[in-house]
PDB file of C-alpha atoms and ligand atoms in Angstrom:
ATOM      1  CA  UNK A   1      24.061 -25.025 -39.201  1.00 80.00           C
ATOM      2  CA  UNK A   2      24.529 -22.401 -41.863  1.00 90.00           C
ATOM      3  CA  UNK A   3      25.237 -18.805 -41.012  1.00 93.00           C
ATOM      4  CA  UNK A   4      21.875 -17.885 -42.498  1.00 94.00           C
ATOM      5  CA  UNK A   5      20.190 -20.273 -40.000  1.00 95.00           C
ATOM      6  CA  UNK A   6      22.025 -18.913 -37.120  1.00 96.00           C
ATOM      7  CA  UNK A   7      21.110 -15.481 -38.216  1.00 96.00           C
ATOM      8  CA  UNK A   8      17.347 -16.337 -38.409  1.00 96.00           C
ATOM      9  CA  UNK A   9      17.424 -17.848 -34.801  1.00 96.00           C
ATOM     10  CA  UNK A  10      19.165 -14.845 -33.467  1.00 96.00           C
ATOM     11  CA  UNK A  11      16.647 -12.562 -35.234  1.00 97.00           C
ATOM     12  CA  UNK A  12      13.729 -14.476 -33.630  1.00 97.00           C
ATOM     13  CA  UNK A  13      15.309 -14.274 -30.236  1.00 97.00           C
ATOM     14  CA  UNK A  14      15.898 -10.623 -30.490  1.00 97.00           C
ATOM     15  CA  UNK A  15      12.140 -10.275 -31.524  1.00 97.00           C
ATOM     16  CA  UNK A  16      10.943 -12.248 -28.509  1.00 97.00           C
ATOM     17  CA  UNK A  17      13.178 -10.358 -26.029  1.00 96.00           C
ATOM     18  CA  UNK A  18      11.887  -7.165 -27.405  1.00 96.00           C
ATOM     19  CA  UNK A  19       8.217  -8.248 -27.115  1.00 95.00           C
ATOM     20  CA  UNK A  20       8.822  -9.307 -23.470  1.00 94.00           C
ATOM     21  CA  UNK A  21      10.509  -6.045 -22.917  1.00 94.00           C
ATOM     22  CA  UNK A  22       7.388  -4.117 -23.977  1.00 93.00           C
ATOM     23  CA  UNK A  23       5.155  -6.285 -22.094  1.00 91.00           C
ATOM     24  CA  UNK A  24       7.165  -5.631 -18.883  1.00 89.00           C
ATOM     25  CA  UNK A  25       7.243  -2.037 -19.472  1.00 89.00           C
ATOM     26  CA  UNK A  26       3.473  -1.669 -20.048  1.00 86.00           C
ATOM     27  CA  UNK A  27       2.970  -3.820 -16.763  1.00 81.00           C
ATOM     28  CA  UNK A  28       5.127  -1.265 -14.929  1.00 77.00           C
ATOM     29  CA  UNK A  29       3.399   1.687 -16.291  1.00 80.00           C
ATOM     30  CA  UNK A  30      -0.038   0.120 -15.563  1.00 76.00           C
ATOM     31  CA  UNK A  31       1.007  -0.437 -11.882  1.00 69.00           C
ATOM     32  CA  UNK A  32       2.472   3.125 -11.594  1.00 72.00           C
ATOM     33  CA  UNK A  33      -0.819   4.669 -12.932  1.00 72.00           C
ATOM     34  CA  UNK A  34      -3.002   2.621 -10.728  1.00 67.00           C
ATOM     35  CA  UNK A  35      -0.902   4.094  -8.003  1.00 75.00           C
ATOM     36  CA  UNK A  36      -1.238   7.634  -9.225  1.00 72.00           C
ATOM     37  CA  UNK A  37      -4.993   7.334  -9.281  1.00 83.00           C
ATOM     38  CA  UNK A  38      -5.234   5.668  -5.928  1.00 92.00           C
ATOM     39  CA  UNK A  39      -7.246   7.818  -3.609  1.00 94.00           C
ATOM     40  CA  UNK A  40      -8.230   7.663   0.097  1.00 96.00           C
ATOM     41  CA  UNK A  41     -11.290   9.189   1.612  1.00 95.00           C
ATOM     42  CA  UNK A  42     -10.851  10.645   5.242  1.00 97.00           C
ATOM     43  CA  UNK A  43     -13.900  11.534   7.019  1.00 96.00           C
ATOM     44  CA  UNK A  44     -14.643  13.491  10.374  1.00 96.00           C
ATOM     45  CA  UNK A  45     -18.284  13.917  11.024  1.00 93.00           C
ATOM     46  CA  UNK A  46     -19.801  15.780   7.965  1.00 91.00           C
ATOM     47  CA  UNK A  47     -16.218  16.682   6.615  1.00 94.00           C
ATOM     48  CA  UNK A  48     -14.774  14.599   3.801  1.00 94.00           C
ATOM     49  CA  UNK A  49     -11.287  15.122   2.508  1.00 95.00           C
ATOM     50  CA  UNK A  50      -9.590  13.021  -0.390  1.00 95.00           C
ATOM     51  CA  UNK A  51      -5.902  12.427  -0.753  1.00 96.00           C
ATOM     52  CA  UNK A  52      -4.241  11.143  -3.721  1.00 95.00           C
ATOM     53  CA  UNK A  53      -1.010   9.139  -3.953  1.00 95.00           C
ATOM     54  CA  UNK A  54       1.020  12.242  -4.962  1.00 94.00           C
ATOM     55  CA  UNK A  55      -0.170  13.893  -1.592  1.00 96.00           C
ATOM     56  CA  UNK A  56       0.333  11.047   0.412  1.00 97.00           C
ATOM     57  CA  UNK A  57       3.869  10.251  -0.616  1.00 96.00           C
ATOM     58  CA  UNK A  58       4.865  13.755   0.436  1.00 96.00           C
ATOM     59  CA  UNK A  59       3.635  13.169   4.064  1.00 97.00           C
ATOM     60  CA  UNK A  60       7.041  11.767   5.541  1.00 96.00           C
ATOM     61  CA  UNK A  61       7.848   8.761   3.627  1.00 97.00           C
ATOM     62  CA  UNK A  62       9.562   6.044   5.697  1.00 98.00           C
ATOM     63  CA  UNK A  63      11.161   2.582   4.951  1.00 98.00           C
ATOM     64  CA  UNK A  64      10.480   0.144   7.829  1.00 97.00           C
ATOM     65  CA  UNK A  65      10.328  -3.431   8.751  1.00 96.00           C
ATOM     66  CA  UNK A  66       7.477  -5.361  10.341  1.00 96.00           C
ATOM     67  CA  UNK A  67       6.672  -9.029  11.018  1.00 94.00           C
ATOM     68  CA  UNK A  68       3.945 -10.507   8.996  1.00 91.00           C
ATOM     69  CA  UNK A  69       2.229 -13.269  10.773  1.00 89.00           C
ATOM     70  CA  UNK A  70      -0.951 -14.908   9.005  1.00 86.00           C
ATOM     71  CA  UNK A  71      -2.966 -17.918   9.804  1.00 85.00           C
ATOM     72  CA  UNK A  72      -1.349 -19.752   6.910  1.00 86.00           C
ATOM     73  CA  UNK A  73       2.291 -18.509   7.116  1.00 86.00           C
ATOM     74  CA  UNK A  74       5.060 -18.451   9.914  1.00 88.00           C
ATOM     75  CA  UNK A  75       6.178 -14.979  11.201  1.00 91.00           C
ATOM     76  CA  UNK A  76       8.410 -13.390   8.693  1.00 92.00           C
ATOM     77  CA  UNK A  77      10.184  -9.964   8.653  1.00 93.00           C
ATOM     78  CA  UNK A  78       9.417  -7.816   5.475  1.00 94.00           C
ATOM     79  CA  UNK A  79      10.329  -4.342   4.352  1.00 97.00           C
ATOM     80  CA  UNK A  80       7.585  -1.721   3.724  1.00 97.00           C
ATOM     81  CA  UNK A  81       7.607   1.893   2.454  1.00 98.00           C
ATOM     82  CA  UNK A  82       4.670   4.165   3.611  1.00 98.00           C
ATOM     83  CA  UNK A  83       3.815   7.238   5.731  1.00 98.00           C
ATOM     84  CA  UNK A  84       2.907   7.489   9.294  1.00 98.00           C
ATOM     85  CA  UNK A  85      -0.907   7.379   9.415  1.00 98.00           C
ATOM     86  CA  UNK A  86      -0.910  10.285  12.060  1.00 97.00           C
ATOM     87  CA  UNK A  87       0.715  12.476   9.274  1.00 97.00           C
ATOM     88  CA  UNK A  88      -2.357  11.735   6.988  1.00 97.00           C
ATOM     89  CA  UNK A  89      -4.812  12.666   9.651  1.00 97.00           C
ATOM     90  CA  UNK A  90      -2.810  15.975  10.488  1.00 96.00           C
ATOM     91  CA  UNK A  91      -2.574  16.783   6.771  1.00 96.00           C
ATOM     92  CA  UNK A  92      -6.385  17.088   6.345  1.00 96.00           C
ATOM     93  CA  UNK A  93      -6.351  19.347   9.609  1.00 94.00           C
ATOM     94  CA  UNK A  94      -8.234  16.878  11.882  1.00 93.00           C
ATOM     95  CA  UNK A  95      -7.467  17.379  15.656  1.00 91.00           C
ATOM     96  CA  UNK A  96      -6.979  14.051  17.176  1.00 90.00           C
ATOM     97  CA  UNK A  97      -7.025  15.431  20.816  1.00 89.00           C
ATOM     98  CA  UNK A  98     -10.753  14.988  21.231  1.00 92.00           C
ATOM     99  CA  UNK A  99     -11.072  11.870  19.188  1.00 96.00           C
ATOM    100  CA  UNK A 100     -11.091   8.273  20.228  1.00 97.00           C
ATOM    101  CA  UNK A 101     -10.519   6.134  17.202  1.00 98.00           C
ATOM    102  CA  UNK A 102      -9.680   5.750  13.658  1.00 98.00           C
ATOM    103  CA  UNK A 103     -11.932   3.371  11.562  1.00 97.00           C
ATOM    104  CA  UNK A 104     -10.077   1.935   8.557  1.00 97.00           C
ATOM    105  CA  UNK A 105     -12.092   0.311   5.587  1.00 95.00           C
ATOM    106  CA  UNK A 106     -10.958  -1.873   2.804  1.00 94.00           C
ATOM    107  CA  UNK A 107     -12.606  -2.052  -0.578  1.00 92.00           C
ATOM    108  CA  UNK A 108     -13.833  -5.547   0.371  1.00 93.00           C
ATOM    109  CA  UNK A 109     -15.780  -4.200   3.388  1.00 92.00           C
ATOM    110  CA  UNK A 110     -13.199  -5.282   5.840  1.00 95.00           C
ATOM    111  CA  UNK A 111     -13.044  -2.833   8.835  1.00 96.00           C
ATOM    112  CA  UNK A 112     -10.371  -2.288  11.537  1.00 97.00           C
ATOM    113  CA  UNK A 113     -10.475   0.147  14.451  1.00 97.00           C
ATOM    114  CA  UNK A 114      -7.350   1.530  15.882  1.00 97.00           C
ATOM    115  CA  UNK A 115      -7.224   3.857  19.011  1.00 97.00           C
ATOM    116  CA  UNK A 116      -5.955   7.372  18.700  1.00 97.00           C
ATOM    117  CA  UNK A 117      -3.328   6.167  21.447  1.00 96.00           C
ATOM    118  CA  UNK A 118      -2.045   3.636  19.054  1.00 96.00           C
ATOM    119  CA  UNK A 119      -2.164   5.907  15.940  1.00 97.00           C
ATOM    120  CA  UNK A 120      -0.181   8.576  17.933  1.00 95.00           C
ATOM    121  CA  UNK A 121       2.266   5.994  19.000  1.00 96.00           C
ATOM    122  CA  UNK A 122       5.788   6.539  17.376  1.00 95.00           C
ATOM    123  CA  UNK A 123       6.810   4.116  14.703  1.00 96.00           C
ATOM    124  CA  UNK A 124       3.835   1.928  14.803  1.00 97.00           C
ATOM    125  CA  UNK A 125       0.957   2.606  12.322  1.00 98.00           C
ATOM    126  CA  UNK A 126       1.757   3.298   8.926  1.00 98.00           C
ATOM    127  CA  UNK A 127       0.009   3.476   5.568  1.00 98.00           C
ATOM    128  CA  UNK A 128       2.247   1.401   3.386  1.00 98.00           C
ATOM    129  CA  UNK A 129       2.119   1.425  -0.520  1.00 97.00           C
ATOM    130  CA  UNK A 130       5.404  -0.647  -0.992  1.00 97.00           C
ATOM    131  CA  UNK A 131       6.424  -3.988   0.065  1.00 96.00           C
ATOM    132  CA  UNK A 132      10.030  -5.187  -0.352  1.00 95.00           C
ATOM    133  CA  UNK A 133      10.629  -2.092  -2.649  1.00 94.00           C
ATOM    134  CA  UNK A 134       7.729  -2.814  -5.046  1.00 94.00           C
ATOM    135  CA  UNK A 135       4.306  -1.058  -5.114  1.00 94.00           C
ATOM    136  CA  UNK A 136       1.466  -2.952  -3.630  1.00 95.00           C
ATOM    137  CA  UNK A 137      -0.771  -4.252  -6.308  1.00 93.00           C
ATOM    138  CA  UNK A 138      -4.583  -3.769  -6.133  1.00 91.00           C
ATOM    139  CA  UNK A 139      -6.966  -6.630  -5.119  1.00 91.00           C
ATOM    140  CA  UNK A 140      -7.927  -7.320  -8.809  1.00 89.00           C
ATOM    141  CA  UNK A 141      -4.241  -7.862  -9.377  1.00 89.00           C
ATOM    142  CA  UNK A 142      -3.690 -10.351  -6.543  1.00 93.00           C
ATOM    143  CA  UNK A 143      -2.000  -7.717  -4.164  1.00 94.00           C
ATOM    144  CA  UNK A 144      -2.953  -6.111  -0.815  1.00 96.00           C
ATOM    145  CA  UNK A 145      -2.991  -2.686  -1.956  1.00 94.00           C
ATOM    146  CA  UNK A 146      -2.689  -0.020  -3.454  1.00 95.00           C
ATOM    147  CA  UNK A 147      -2.584   0.820   0.330  1.00 97.00           C
ATOM    148  CA  UNK A 148      -2.242  -1.363   3.397  1.00 98.00           C
ATOM    149  CA  UNK A 149      -2.352  -0.292   7.168  1.00 98.00           C
ATOM    150  CA  UNK A 150       0.531  -1.788   8.965  1.00 98.00           C
ATOM    151  CA  UNK A 151       0.446  -1.966  12.653  1.00 97.00           C
ATOM    152  CA  UNK A 152       4.173  -3.003  13.685  1.00 96.00           C
ATOM    153  CA  UNK A 153       3.326  -3.491  17.304  1.00 93.00           C
ATOM    154  CA  UNK A 154       0.556  -5.825  16.348  1.00 90.00           C
ATOM    155  CA  UNK A 155       1.808  -9.324  16.910  1.00 83.00           C
ATOM    156  CA  UNK A 156      -0.680 -10.789  14.500  1.00 84.00           C
ATOM    157  CA  UNK A 157      -1.612  -9.318  11.205  1.00 89.00           C
ATOM    158  CA  UNK A 158      -5.444  -9.332  11.356  1.00 92.00           C
ATOM    159  CA  UNK A 159      -5.622  -5.464  11.923  1.00 95.00           C
ATOM    160  CA  UNK A 160      -3.349  -4.860   8.850  1.00 97.00           C
ATOM    161  CA  UNK A 161      -6.239  -3.747   6.771  1.00 97.00           C
ATOM    162  CA  UNK A 162      -5.600  -4.409   3.025  1.00 97.00           C
ATOM    163  CA  UNK A 163      -7.006  -2.490   0.014  1.00 96.00           C
ATOM    164  CA  UNK A 164      -7.528   0.690   2.280  1.00 96.00           C
ATOM    165  CA  UNK A 165      -9.941   3.183   0.601  1.00 95.00           C
ATOM    166  CA  UNK A 166     -11.526   5.110   3.725  1.00 96.00           C
ATOM    167  CA  UNK A 167     -10.283   6.290   7.054  1.00 97.00           C
ATOM    168  CA  UNK A 168     -12.897   7.773   9.596  1.00 97.00           C
ATOM    169  CA  UNK A 169     -11.808   9.669  12.551  1.00 97.00           C
ATOM    170  CA  UNK A 170     -14.328   9.549  15.544  1.00 96.00           C
TER     171      UNK A 170
HETATM  172  N1  LIG B   1      -9.177  -5.640   3.633  1.00 76.40           N
HETATM  173  C1  LIG B   1      -8.745  -6.796   4.125  1.00 76.40           C
HETATM  174  N2  LIG B   1      -7.811  -6.646   5.110  1.00 76.40           N
HETATM  175  C2  LIG B   1      -7.376  -7.874   5.728  1.00 76.40           C
HETATM  176  C3  LIG B   1      -7.930  -8.975   5.535  1.00 76.40           C
HETATM  177  C4  LIG B   1      -9.152  -9.136   4.859  1.00 76.40           C
HETATM  178  O1  LIG B   1      -9.809 -10.064   4.708  1.00 76.40           O
HETATM  179  N3  LIG B   1      -9.318  -8.003   4.131  1.00 76.40           N
HETATM  180  N4  LIG B   1      -7.627 -10.132   6.471  1.00 76.40           N
HETATM  181  C5  LIG B   1      -6.618  -9.899   7.658  1.00 76.40           C
HETATM  182  C6  LIG B   1      -6.073 -11.050   8.041  1.00 76.40           C
HETATM  183  S1  LIG B   1      -6.991 -12.067   8.924  1.00 76.40           S
HETATM  184  C7  LIG B   1      -4.712 -11.062   8.066  1.00 76.40           C
HETATM  185  S2  LIG B   1      -3.678 -12.509   8.612  1.00 76.40           S
HETATM  186  C8  LIG B   1      -3.811 -10.226   7.153  1.00 76.40           C
HETATM  187  C9  LIG B   1      -2.891 -10.925   6.174  1.00 76.40           C
HETATM  188  O2  LIG B   1      -3.720 -11.524   5.326  1.00 76.40           O
HETATM  189  P1  LIG B   1      -3.046 -12.414   4.023  1.00 76.40           P
HETATM  190  O3  LIG B   1      -3.200 -13.734   4.622  1.00 76.40           O
HETATM  191  O4  LIG B   1      -3.991 -12.150   2.803  1.00 76.40           O
HETATM  192  O5  LIG B   1      -1.619 -11.753   3.834  1.00 76.40           O
HETATM  193  O6  LIG B   1      -4.765  -9.242   6.460  1.00 76.40           O
HETATM  194  C10 LIG B   1      -5.709  -8.766   7.342  1.00 76.40           C
HETATM  195  N5  LIG B   1      -6.392  -7.679   6.474  1.00 76.40           N
HETATM  196 MO1  LIG B   2      -5.553 -13.840   9.513  1.00 76.40          MO
END
Protein backbone atom coordinates (compact mmCIF):
# COMPACT_ATOMS: atom_id res chain seq x y z
CA UNK A 1 0.00 0.00 0.00
CA UNK A 2 1.30 3.40 -0.85
CA UNK A 3 1.74 6.12 1.76
CA UNK A 4 -0.95 8.04 -0.07
CA UNK A 5 -3.50 5.19 0.39
CA UNK A 6 -2.62 4.88 4.08
CA UNK A 7 -3.00 8.62 4.41
CA UNK A 8 -6.47 8.54 2.83
CA UNK A 9 -7.60 5.62 5.06
CA UNK A 10 -6.38 7.43 8.19
CA UNK A 11 -8.12 10.60 7.08
CA UNK A 12 -11.43 8.76 6.59
CA UNK A 13 -11.09 7.07 10.01
CA UNK A 14 -10.46 10.40 11.72
CA UNK A 15 -13.56 11.90 10.05
CA UNK A 16 -15.71 8.93 11.16
CA UNK A 17 -14.44 9.21 14.74
CA UNK A 18 -15.15 12.93 14.72
CA UNK A 19 -18.72 12.39 13.51
CA UNK A 20 -19.36 9.76 16.21
CA UNK A 21 -17.90 12.11 18.80
CA UNK A 22 -20.28 14.88 17.74
CA UNK A 23 -23.31 12.55 17.74
CA UNK A 24 -22.40 11.33 21.21
CA UNK A 25 -21.95 14.87 22.50
CA UNK A 26 -25.37 15.86 21.12
CA UNK A 27 -26.98 12.84 22.80
CA UNK A 28 -25.43 13.69 26.17
CA UNK A 29 -26.62 17.29 25.73
CA UNK A 30 -30.19 16.23 24.81
CA UNK A 31 -30.32 14.00 27.86
CA UNK A 32 -29.06 16.77 30.12
CA UNK A 33 -31.59 19.24 28.71
CA UNK A 34 -34.42 16.77 29.15
CA UNK A 35 -33.40 16.62 32.77
CA UNK A 36 -33.15 20.35 33.29
CA UNK A 37 -36.70 20.71 31.96
CA UNK A 38 -38.05 17.81 33.97
CA UNK A 39 -40.69 19.10 36.38
CA UNK A 40 -42.74 17.49 39.09
CA UNK A 41 -46.09 18.79 40.31
CA UNK A 42 -46.83 18.46 44.02
CA UNK A 43 -50.45 18.78 45.12
CA UNK A 44 -52.08 19.27 48.49
CA UNK A 45 -55.81 19.99 48.33
CA UNK A 46 -56.12 23.18 46.23
CA UNK A 47 -52.43 24.00 46.52
CA UNK A 48 -50.11 23.12 43.63
CA UNK A 49 -46.33 23.52 43.54
CA UNK A 50 -43.84 22.73 40.82
CA UNK A 51 -40.24 21.71 41.26
CA UNK A 52 -37.61 21.61 38.52
CA UNK A 53 -34.57 19.37 38.40
CA UNK A 54 -32.32 22.21 39.60
CA UNK A 55 -34.52 22.58 42.72
CA UNK A 56 -34.71 18.84 43.34
CA UNK A 57 -30.98 18.14 43.03
CA UNK A 58 -30.34 20.56 45.94
CA UNK A 59 -32.58 18.64 48.35
CA UNK A 60 -30.00 16.28 49.80
CA UNK A 61 -28.65 14.16 46.97
CA UNK A 62 -27.71 10.64 48.02
CA UNK A 63 -26.26 7.61 46.34
CA UNK A 64 -27.80 4.36 47.48
CA UNK A 65 -28.29 0.76 46.47
CA UNK A 66 -31.58 -1.03 45.94
CA UNK A 67 -32.53 -4.50 44.81
CA UNK A 68 -34.57 -4.48 41.62
CA UNK A 69 -36.81 -7.53 41.22
CA UNK A 70 -39.24 -7.51 38.30
CA UNK A 71 -41.49 -10.24 36.95
CA UNK A 72 -39.02 -10.95 34.16
CA UNK A 73 -35.69 -10.52 35.95
CA UNK A 74 -34.00 -12.00 38.99
CA UNK A 75 -33.27 -9.77 42.02
CA UNK A 76 -30.21 -7.63 41.38
CA UNK A 77 -28.62 -4.82 43.37
CA UNK A 78 -28.19 -1.50 41.55
CA UNK A 79 -26.85 1.95 42.39
CA UNK A 80 -29.21 4.89 42.27
CA UNK A 81 -28.84 8.62 42.87
CA UNK A 82 -31.72 10.71 44.13
CA UNK A 83 -33.21 12.65 47.03
CA UNK A 84 -35.40 11.41 49.90
CA UNK A 85 -39.06 11.89 48.96
CA UNK A 86 -39.76 13.45 52.37
CA UNK A 87 -37.32 16.30 51.54
CA UNK A 88 -39.39 17.18 48.47
CA UNK A 89 -42.62 17.31 50.44
CA UNK A 90 -40.99 19.45 53.14
CA UNK A 91 -39.54 21.79 50.50
CA UNK A 92 -43.03 22.77 49.31
CA UNK A 93 -44.07 23.41 52.94
CA UNK A 94 -46.50 20.56 53.30
CA UNK A 95 -46.94 19.36 56.85
CA UNK A 96 -47.06 15.57 56.78
CA UNK A 97 -48.26 15.17 60.38
CA UNK A 98 -51.96 15.44 59.56
CA UNK A 99 -51.67 13.46 56.30
CA UNK A 100 -52.09 9.77 55.55
CA UNK A 101 -50.56 9.05 52.18
CA UNK A 102 -48.64 10.20 49.13
CA UNK A 103 -50.13 9.29 45.75
CA UNK A 104 -47.51 9.10 43.00
CA UNK A 105 -48.44 9.28 39.32
CA UNK A 106 -46.44 8.34 36.25
CA UNK A 107 -46.91 9.87 32.81
CA UNK A 108 -48.47 6.56 31.66
CA UNK A 109 -51.20 6.85 34.33
CA UNK A 110 -49.60 4.28 36.63
CA UNK A 111 -50.40 5.23 40.23
CA UNK A 112 -48.79 4.15 43.47
CA UNK A 113 -49.87 4.96 47.02
CA UNK A 114 -47.34 5.13 49.84
CA UNK A 115 -48.22 5.71 53.47
CA UNK A 116 -46.77 8.76 55.23
CA UNK A 117 -45.16 6.32 57.65
CA UNK A 118 -43.20 4.71 54.81
CA UNK A 119 -42.24 8.09 53.38
CA UNK A 120 -40.95 9.30 56.78
CA UNK A 121 -38.99 6.09 57.31
CA UNK A 122 -35.19 6.66 57.11
CA UNK A 123 -33.39 5.54 53.94
CA UNK A 124 -36.46 4.03 52.34
CA UNK A 125 -38.33 6.12 49.76
CA UNK A 126 -36.37 8.15 47.22
CA UNK A 127 -37.06 10.10 44.07
CA UNK A 128 -34.23 8.84 41.88
CA UNK A 129 -32.85 10.42 38.70
CA UNK A 130 -29.70 8.40 38.12
CA UNK A 131 -29.21 4.69 37.68
CA UNK A 132 -25.67 3.32 37.94
CA UNK A 133 -24.33 6.86 37.53
CA UNK A 134 -26.34 7.76 34.41
CA UNK A 135 -29.40 10.00 34.18
CA UNK A 136 -32.63 8.02 33.84
CA UNK A 137 -33.93 8.47 30.31
CA UNK A 138 -37.51 9.40 29.53
CA UNK A 139 -40.17 6.90 28.49
CA UNK A 140 -39.85 7.90 24.81
CA UNK A 141 -36.16 7.12 24.99
CA UNK A 142 -36.70 3.71 26.52
CA UNK A 143 -35.87 4.64 30.11
CA UNK A 144 -37.76 4.72 33.41
CA UNK A 145 -37.27 8.43 34.08
CA UNK A 146 -36.61 11.23 34.18
CA UNK A 147 -37.70 10.41 37.74
CA UNK A 148 -38.48 7.10 39.39
CA UNK A 149 -39.65 6.35 42.91
CA UNK A 150 -37.49 3.76 44.65
CA UNK A 151 -38.87 2.02 47.74
CA UNK A 152 -35.79 0.29 49.10
CA UNK A 153 -37.67 -1.80 51.66
CA UNK A 154 -40.14 -3.02 49.08
CA UNK A 155 -39.17 -6.54 48.22
CA UNK A 156 -40.74 -6.41 44.76
CA UNK A 157 -40.58 -3.45 42.44
CA UNK A 158 -44.25 -2.92 41.53
CA UNK A 159 -44.42 0.26 43.57
CA UNK A 160 -41.27 1.76 42.08
CA UNK A 161 -43.27 4.22 39.99
CA UNK A 162 -41.45 5.09 36.77
CA UNK A 163 -41.82 8.35 34.75
CA UNK A 164 -43.04 10.27 37.85
CA UNK A 165 -44.82 13.54 37.01
CA UNK A 166 -47.06 14.20 40.01
CA UNK A 167 -47.20 13.73 43.78
CA UNK A 168 -50.35 14.27 45.82
CA UNK A 169 -50.23 14.44 49.60
CA UNK A 170 -53.55 13.53 51.25
N1 LIG B 1 -45.09 4.33 35.59
C1 LIG B 1 -44.98 3.00 35.74
N2 LIG B 1 -44.24 2.55 36.77
C2 LIG B 1 -44.10 1.20 36.96
C3 LIG B 1 -44.74 0.26 36.13
C4 LIG B 1 -45.52 0.79 35.04
O1 LIG B 1 -46.12 0.05 34.23
N3 LIG B 1 -45.60 2.16 34.88
N4 LIG B 1 -44.59 -1.09 36.38
C5 LIG B 1 -44.13 -1.51 37.72
C6 LIG B 1 -43.68 -2.90 37.80
S1 LIG B 1 -44.87 -4.10 37.77
C7 LIG B 1 -42.34 -3.23 37.98
S2 LIG B 1 -41.84 -4.81 38.24
C8 LIG B 1 -41.30 -2.14 38.00
C9 LIG B 1 -40.12 -2.44 37.11
O2 LIG B 1 -40.55 -2.45 35.79
P1 LIG B 1 -39.60 -2.89 34.61
O3 LIG B 1 -39.92 -4.31 34.38
O4 LIG B 1 -40.01 -2.01 33.47
O5 LIG B 1 -38.19 -2.64 35.03
O6 LIG B 1 -41.84 -0.89 37.66
C10 LIG B 1 -43.04 -0.59 38.28
N5 LIG B 1 -43.36 0.79 38.02
MO1 LIG C 1 -43.72 -6.10 37.86
